[in-house]
Short mmCIF file of N, CA and C in Angstrom, two decimals:
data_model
loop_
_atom_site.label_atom_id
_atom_site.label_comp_id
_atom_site.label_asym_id
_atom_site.label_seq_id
_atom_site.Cartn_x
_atom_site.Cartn_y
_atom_site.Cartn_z
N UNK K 1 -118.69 118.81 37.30
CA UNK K 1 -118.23 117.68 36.54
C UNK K 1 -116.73 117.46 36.74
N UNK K 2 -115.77 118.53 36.79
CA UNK K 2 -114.46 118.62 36.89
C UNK K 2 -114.19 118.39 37.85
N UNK K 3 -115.02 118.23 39.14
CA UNK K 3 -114.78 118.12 40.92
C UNK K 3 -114.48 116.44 40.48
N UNK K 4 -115.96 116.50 40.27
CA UNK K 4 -116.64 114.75 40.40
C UNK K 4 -115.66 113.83 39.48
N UNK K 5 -114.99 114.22 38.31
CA UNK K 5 -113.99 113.55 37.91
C UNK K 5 -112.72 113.28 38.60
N UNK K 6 -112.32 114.62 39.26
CA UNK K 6 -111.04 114.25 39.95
C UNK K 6 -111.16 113.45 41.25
N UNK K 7 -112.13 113.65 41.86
CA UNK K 7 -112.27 112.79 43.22
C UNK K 7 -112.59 111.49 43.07
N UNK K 8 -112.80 111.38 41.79
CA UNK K 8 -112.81 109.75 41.04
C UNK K 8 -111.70 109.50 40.57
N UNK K 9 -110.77 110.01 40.30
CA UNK K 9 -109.50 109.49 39.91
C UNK K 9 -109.78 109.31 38.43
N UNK K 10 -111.01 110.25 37.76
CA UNK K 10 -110.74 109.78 35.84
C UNK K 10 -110.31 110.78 35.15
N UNK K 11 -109.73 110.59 33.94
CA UNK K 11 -109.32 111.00 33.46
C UNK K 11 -110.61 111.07 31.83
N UNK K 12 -110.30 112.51 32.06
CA UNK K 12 -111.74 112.92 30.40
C UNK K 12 -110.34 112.93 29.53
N UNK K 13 -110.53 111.70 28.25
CA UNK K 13 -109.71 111.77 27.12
C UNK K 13 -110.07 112.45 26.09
N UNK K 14 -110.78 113.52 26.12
CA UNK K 14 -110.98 114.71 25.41
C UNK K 14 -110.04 115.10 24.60
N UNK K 15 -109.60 115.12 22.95
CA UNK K 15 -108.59 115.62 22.33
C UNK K 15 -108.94 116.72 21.30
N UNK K 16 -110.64 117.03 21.40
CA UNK K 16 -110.98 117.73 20.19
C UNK K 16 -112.13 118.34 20.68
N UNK K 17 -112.86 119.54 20.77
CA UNK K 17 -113.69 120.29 20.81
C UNK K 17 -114.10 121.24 20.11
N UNK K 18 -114.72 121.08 19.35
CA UNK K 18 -115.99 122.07 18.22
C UNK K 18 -117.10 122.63 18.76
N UNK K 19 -117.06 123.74 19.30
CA UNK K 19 -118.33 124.17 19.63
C UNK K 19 -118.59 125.56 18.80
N UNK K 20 -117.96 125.27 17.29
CA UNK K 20 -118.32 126.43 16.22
C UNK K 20 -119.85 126.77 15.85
N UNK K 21 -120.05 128.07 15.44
CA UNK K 21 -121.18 128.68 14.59
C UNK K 21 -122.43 128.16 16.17
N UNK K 22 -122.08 128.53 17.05
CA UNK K 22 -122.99 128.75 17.71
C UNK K 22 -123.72 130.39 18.44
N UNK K 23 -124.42 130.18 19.37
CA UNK K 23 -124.71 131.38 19.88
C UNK K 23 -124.46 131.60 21.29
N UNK K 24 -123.44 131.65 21.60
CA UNK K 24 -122.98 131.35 23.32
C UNK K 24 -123.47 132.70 23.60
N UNK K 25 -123.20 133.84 23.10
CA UNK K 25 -124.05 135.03 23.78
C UNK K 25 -125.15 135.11 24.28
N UNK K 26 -126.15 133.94 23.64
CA UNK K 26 -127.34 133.58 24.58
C UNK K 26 -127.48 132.34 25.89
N UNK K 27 -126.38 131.85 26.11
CA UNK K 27 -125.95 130.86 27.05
C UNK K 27 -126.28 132.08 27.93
N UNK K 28 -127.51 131.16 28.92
CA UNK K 28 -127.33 131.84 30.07
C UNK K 28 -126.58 131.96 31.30
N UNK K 29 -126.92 133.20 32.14
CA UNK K 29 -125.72 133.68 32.99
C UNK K 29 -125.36 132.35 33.34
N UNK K 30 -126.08 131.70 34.33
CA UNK K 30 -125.88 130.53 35.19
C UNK K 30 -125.12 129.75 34.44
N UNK K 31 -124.83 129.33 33.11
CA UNK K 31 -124.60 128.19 32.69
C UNK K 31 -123.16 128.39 32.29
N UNK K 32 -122.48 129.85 32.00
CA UNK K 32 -121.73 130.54 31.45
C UNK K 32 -121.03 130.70 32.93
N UNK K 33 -121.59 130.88 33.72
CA UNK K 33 -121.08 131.00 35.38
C UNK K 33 -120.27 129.16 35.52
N UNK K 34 -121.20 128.30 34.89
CA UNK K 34 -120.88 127.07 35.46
C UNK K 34 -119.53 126.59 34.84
N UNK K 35 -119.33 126.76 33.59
CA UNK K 35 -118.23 126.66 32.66
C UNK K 35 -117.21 127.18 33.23
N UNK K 36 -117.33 128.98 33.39
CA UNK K 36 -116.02 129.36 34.22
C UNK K 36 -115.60 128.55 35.28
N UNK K 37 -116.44 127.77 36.16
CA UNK K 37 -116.43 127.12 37.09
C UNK K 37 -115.40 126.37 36.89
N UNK K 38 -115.73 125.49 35.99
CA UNK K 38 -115.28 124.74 35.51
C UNK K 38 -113.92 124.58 34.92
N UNK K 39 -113.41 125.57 34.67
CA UNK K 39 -111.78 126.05 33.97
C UNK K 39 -111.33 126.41 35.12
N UNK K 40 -111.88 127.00 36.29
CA UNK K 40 -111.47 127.09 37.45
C UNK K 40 -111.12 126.07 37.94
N UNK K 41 -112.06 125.17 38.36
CA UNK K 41 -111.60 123.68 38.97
C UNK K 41 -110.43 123.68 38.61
N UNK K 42 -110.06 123.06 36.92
CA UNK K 42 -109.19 122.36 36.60
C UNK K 42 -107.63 123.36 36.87
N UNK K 43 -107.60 124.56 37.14
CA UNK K 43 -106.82 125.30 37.26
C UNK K 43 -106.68 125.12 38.90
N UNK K 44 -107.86 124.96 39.61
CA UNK K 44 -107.54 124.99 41.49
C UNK K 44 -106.47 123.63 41.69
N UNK K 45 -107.42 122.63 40.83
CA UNK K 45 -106.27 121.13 41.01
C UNK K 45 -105.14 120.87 40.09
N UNK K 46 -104.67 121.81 39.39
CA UNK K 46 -103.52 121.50 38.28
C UNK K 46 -103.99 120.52 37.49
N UNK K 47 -104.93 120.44 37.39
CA UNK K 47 -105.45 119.72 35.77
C UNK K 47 -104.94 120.42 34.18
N UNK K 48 -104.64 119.28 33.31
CA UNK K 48 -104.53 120.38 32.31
C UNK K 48 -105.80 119.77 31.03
N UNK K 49 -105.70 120.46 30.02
CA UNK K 49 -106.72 119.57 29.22
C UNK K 49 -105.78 118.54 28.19
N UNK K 50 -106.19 117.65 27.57
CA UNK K 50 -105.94 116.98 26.30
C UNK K 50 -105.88 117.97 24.84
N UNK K 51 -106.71 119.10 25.52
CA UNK K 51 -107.25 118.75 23.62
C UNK K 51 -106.10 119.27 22.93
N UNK K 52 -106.21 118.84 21.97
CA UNK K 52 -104.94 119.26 20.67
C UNK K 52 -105.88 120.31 19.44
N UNK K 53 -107.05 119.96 19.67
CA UNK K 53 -107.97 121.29 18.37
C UNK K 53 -109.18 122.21 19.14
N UNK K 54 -109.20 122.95 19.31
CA UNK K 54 -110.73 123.99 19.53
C UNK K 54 -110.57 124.74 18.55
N UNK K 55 -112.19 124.41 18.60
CA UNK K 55 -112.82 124.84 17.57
C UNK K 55 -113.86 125.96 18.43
N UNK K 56 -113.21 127.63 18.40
CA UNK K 56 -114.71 128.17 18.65
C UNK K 56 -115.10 129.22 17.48
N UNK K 57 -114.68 128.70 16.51
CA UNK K 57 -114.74 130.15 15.10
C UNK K 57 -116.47 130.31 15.11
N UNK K 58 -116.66 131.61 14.48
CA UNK K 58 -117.97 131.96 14.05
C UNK K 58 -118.90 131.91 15.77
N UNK K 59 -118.36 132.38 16.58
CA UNK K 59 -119.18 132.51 17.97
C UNK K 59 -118.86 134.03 18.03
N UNK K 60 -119.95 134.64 18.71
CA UNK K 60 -119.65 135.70 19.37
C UNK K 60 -119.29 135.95 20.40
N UNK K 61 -117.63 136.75 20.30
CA UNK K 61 -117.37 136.04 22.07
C UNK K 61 -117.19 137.65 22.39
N UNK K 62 -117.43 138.55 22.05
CA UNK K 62 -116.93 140.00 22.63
C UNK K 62 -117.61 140.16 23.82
N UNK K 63 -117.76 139.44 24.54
CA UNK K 63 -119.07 139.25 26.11
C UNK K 63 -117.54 138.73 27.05
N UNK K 64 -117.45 137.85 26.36
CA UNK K 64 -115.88 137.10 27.54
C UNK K 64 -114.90 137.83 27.99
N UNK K 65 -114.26 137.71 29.24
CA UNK K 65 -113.47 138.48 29.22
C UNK K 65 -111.66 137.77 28.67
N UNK K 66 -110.77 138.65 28.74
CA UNK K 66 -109.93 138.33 28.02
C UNK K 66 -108.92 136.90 29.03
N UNK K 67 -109.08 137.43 30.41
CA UNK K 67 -108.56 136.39 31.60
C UNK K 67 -109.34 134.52 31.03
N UNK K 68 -110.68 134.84 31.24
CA UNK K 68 -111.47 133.59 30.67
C UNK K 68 -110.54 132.78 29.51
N UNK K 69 -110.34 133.47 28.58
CA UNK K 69 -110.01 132.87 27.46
C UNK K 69 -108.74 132.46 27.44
N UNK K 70 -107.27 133.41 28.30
CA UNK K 70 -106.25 132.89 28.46
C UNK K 70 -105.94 131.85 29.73
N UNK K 71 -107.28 131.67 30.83
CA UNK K 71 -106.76 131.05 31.10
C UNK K 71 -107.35 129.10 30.71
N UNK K 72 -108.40 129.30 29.91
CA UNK K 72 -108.41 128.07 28.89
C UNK K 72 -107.58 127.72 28.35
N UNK K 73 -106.74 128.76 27.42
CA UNK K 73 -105.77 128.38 26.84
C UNK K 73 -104.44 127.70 27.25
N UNK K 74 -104.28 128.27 28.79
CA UNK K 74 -102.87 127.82 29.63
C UNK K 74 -103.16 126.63 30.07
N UNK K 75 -104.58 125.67 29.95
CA UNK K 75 -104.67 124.63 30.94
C UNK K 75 -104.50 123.77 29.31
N UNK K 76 -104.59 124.11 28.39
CA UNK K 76 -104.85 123.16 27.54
C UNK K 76 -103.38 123.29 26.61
N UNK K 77 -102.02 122.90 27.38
CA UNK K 77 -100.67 122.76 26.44
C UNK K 77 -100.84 122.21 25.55
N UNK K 78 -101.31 121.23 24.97
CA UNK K 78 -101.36 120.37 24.02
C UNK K 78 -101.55 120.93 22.59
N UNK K 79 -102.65 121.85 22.96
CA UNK K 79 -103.08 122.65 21.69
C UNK K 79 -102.27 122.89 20.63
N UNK K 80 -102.61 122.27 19.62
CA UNK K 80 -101.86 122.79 18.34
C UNK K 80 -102.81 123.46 17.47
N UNK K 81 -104.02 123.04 17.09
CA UNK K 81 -105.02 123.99 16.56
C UNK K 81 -106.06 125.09 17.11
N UNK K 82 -106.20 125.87 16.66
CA UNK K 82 -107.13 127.21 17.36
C UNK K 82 -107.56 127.53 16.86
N UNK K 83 -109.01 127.54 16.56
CA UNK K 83 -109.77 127.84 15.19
C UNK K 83 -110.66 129.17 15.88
N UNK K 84 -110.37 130.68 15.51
CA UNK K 84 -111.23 131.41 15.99
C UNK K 84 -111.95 132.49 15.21
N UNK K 85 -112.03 132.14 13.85
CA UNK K 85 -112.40 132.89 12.87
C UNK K 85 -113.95 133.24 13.09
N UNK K 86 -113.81 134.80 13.10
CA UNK K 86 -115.34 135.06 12.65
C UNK K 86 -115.22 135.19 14.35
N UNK K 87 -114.94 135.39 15.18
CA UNK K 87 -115.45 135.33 16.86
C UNK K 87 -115.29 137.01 17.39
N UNK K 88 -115.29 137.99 16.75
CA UNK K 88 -115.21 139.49 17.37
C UNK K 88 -114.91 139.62 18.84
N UNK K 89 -113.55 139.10 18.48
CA UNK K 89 -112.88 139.65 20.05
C UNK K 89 -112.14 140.53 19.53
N UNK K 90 -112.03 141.64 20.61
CA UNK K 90 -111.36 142.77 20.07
C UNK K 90 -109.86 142.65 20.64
N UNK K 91 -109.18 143.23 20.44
CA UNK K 91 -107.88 143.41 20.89
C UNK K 91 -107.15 143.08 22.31
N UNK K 92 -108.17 144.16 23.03
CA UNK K 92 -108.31 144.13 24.39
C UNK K 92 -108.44 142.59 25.09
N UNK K 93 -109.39 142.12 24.48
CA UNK K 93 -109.39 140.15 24.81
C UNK K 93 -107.93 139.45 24.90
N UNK K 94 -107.64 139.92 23.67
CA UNK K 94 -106.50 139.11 23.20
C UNK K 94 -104.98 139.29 24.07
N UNK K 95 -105.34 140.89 24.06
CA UNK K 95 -104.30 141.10 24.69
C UNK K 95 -103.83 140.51 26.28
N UNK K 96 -105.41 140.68 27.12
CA UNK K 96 -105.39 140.21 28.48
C UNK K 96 -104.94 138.34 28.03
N UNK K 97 -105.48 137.74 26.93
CA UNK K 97 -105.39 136.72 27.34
C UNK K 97 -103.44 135.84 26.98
N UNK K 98 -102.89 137.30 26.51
CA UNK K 98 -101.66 136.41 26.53
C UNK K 98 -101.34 136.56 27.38
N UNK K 99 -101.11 138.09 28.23
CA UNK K 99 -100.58 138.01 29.49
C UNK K 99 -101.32 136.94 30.33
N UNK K 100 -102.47 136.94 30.70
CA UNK K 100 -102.62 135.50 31.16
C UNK K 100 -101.88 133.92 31.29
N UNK K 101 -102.17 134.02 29.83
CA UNK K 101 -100.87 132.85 29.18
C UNK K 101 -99.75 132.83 29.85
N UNK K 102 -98.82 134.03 29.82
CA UNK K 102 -97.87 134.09 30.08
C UNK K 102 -97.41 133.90 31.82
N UNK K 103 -98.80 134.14 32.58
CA UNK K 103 -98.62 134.11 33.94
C UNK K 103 -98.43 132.88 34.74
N UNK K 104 -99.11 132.00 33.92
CA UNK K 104 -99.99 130.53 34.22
C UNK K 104 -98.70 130.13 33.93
N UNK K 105 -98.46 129.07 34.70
CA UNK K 105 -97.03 127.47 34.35
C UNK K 105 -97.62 126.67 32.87
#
């Protein structure tokens, strides 16, 4: 989707994403493969995101790794809200994902 947008020249005005109180631990491999994909793209072409809120509280994310999550976070400057309550990431997540943060422009 992230290819097929940029080789179209559009722009996703995306400013808000809620994908709370779900069960992504059962997202299968493939689909969970496709997403990373997908944060990849936008990271291969210097895309960044819009959004200004995510919402992933009440998910279980202790499956993700900590790179995944910081480098969502580095494509999406805008961010002013981060809703991650209730998501059992442990330390270790967190920690990889600032250095991440911190690596990314």
């Amino acid at each position: 989707m992230v290819r097929e947008c940029a080789n179209r020249n559009l722009v996703l005005e995306l400013d808000e994403l809620d994908i709370s109180a779900n069960t992504l631990s059962d997202v299968t491999c493939s689909s969970f493969t496709t997403l990373l994909a997908m944060v990849r793209e936008c990271v291969n072409r210097n895309l960044v995101l819009e959004l200004d809120n995510l919402d992933i509280g009440k998910n279980i994310l202790s499956v993700i790794t900590g790179s995944v999550l910081g480098t969502l976070l580095a494509i999406c400057p805008k961010l002013k809200t981060l809703n991650m309550y209730s998501c059992d990431l442990s330390g270790v997540i967190i920690d990889e994902a600032t250095a991440i943060c911190q690596l990314l422009p």
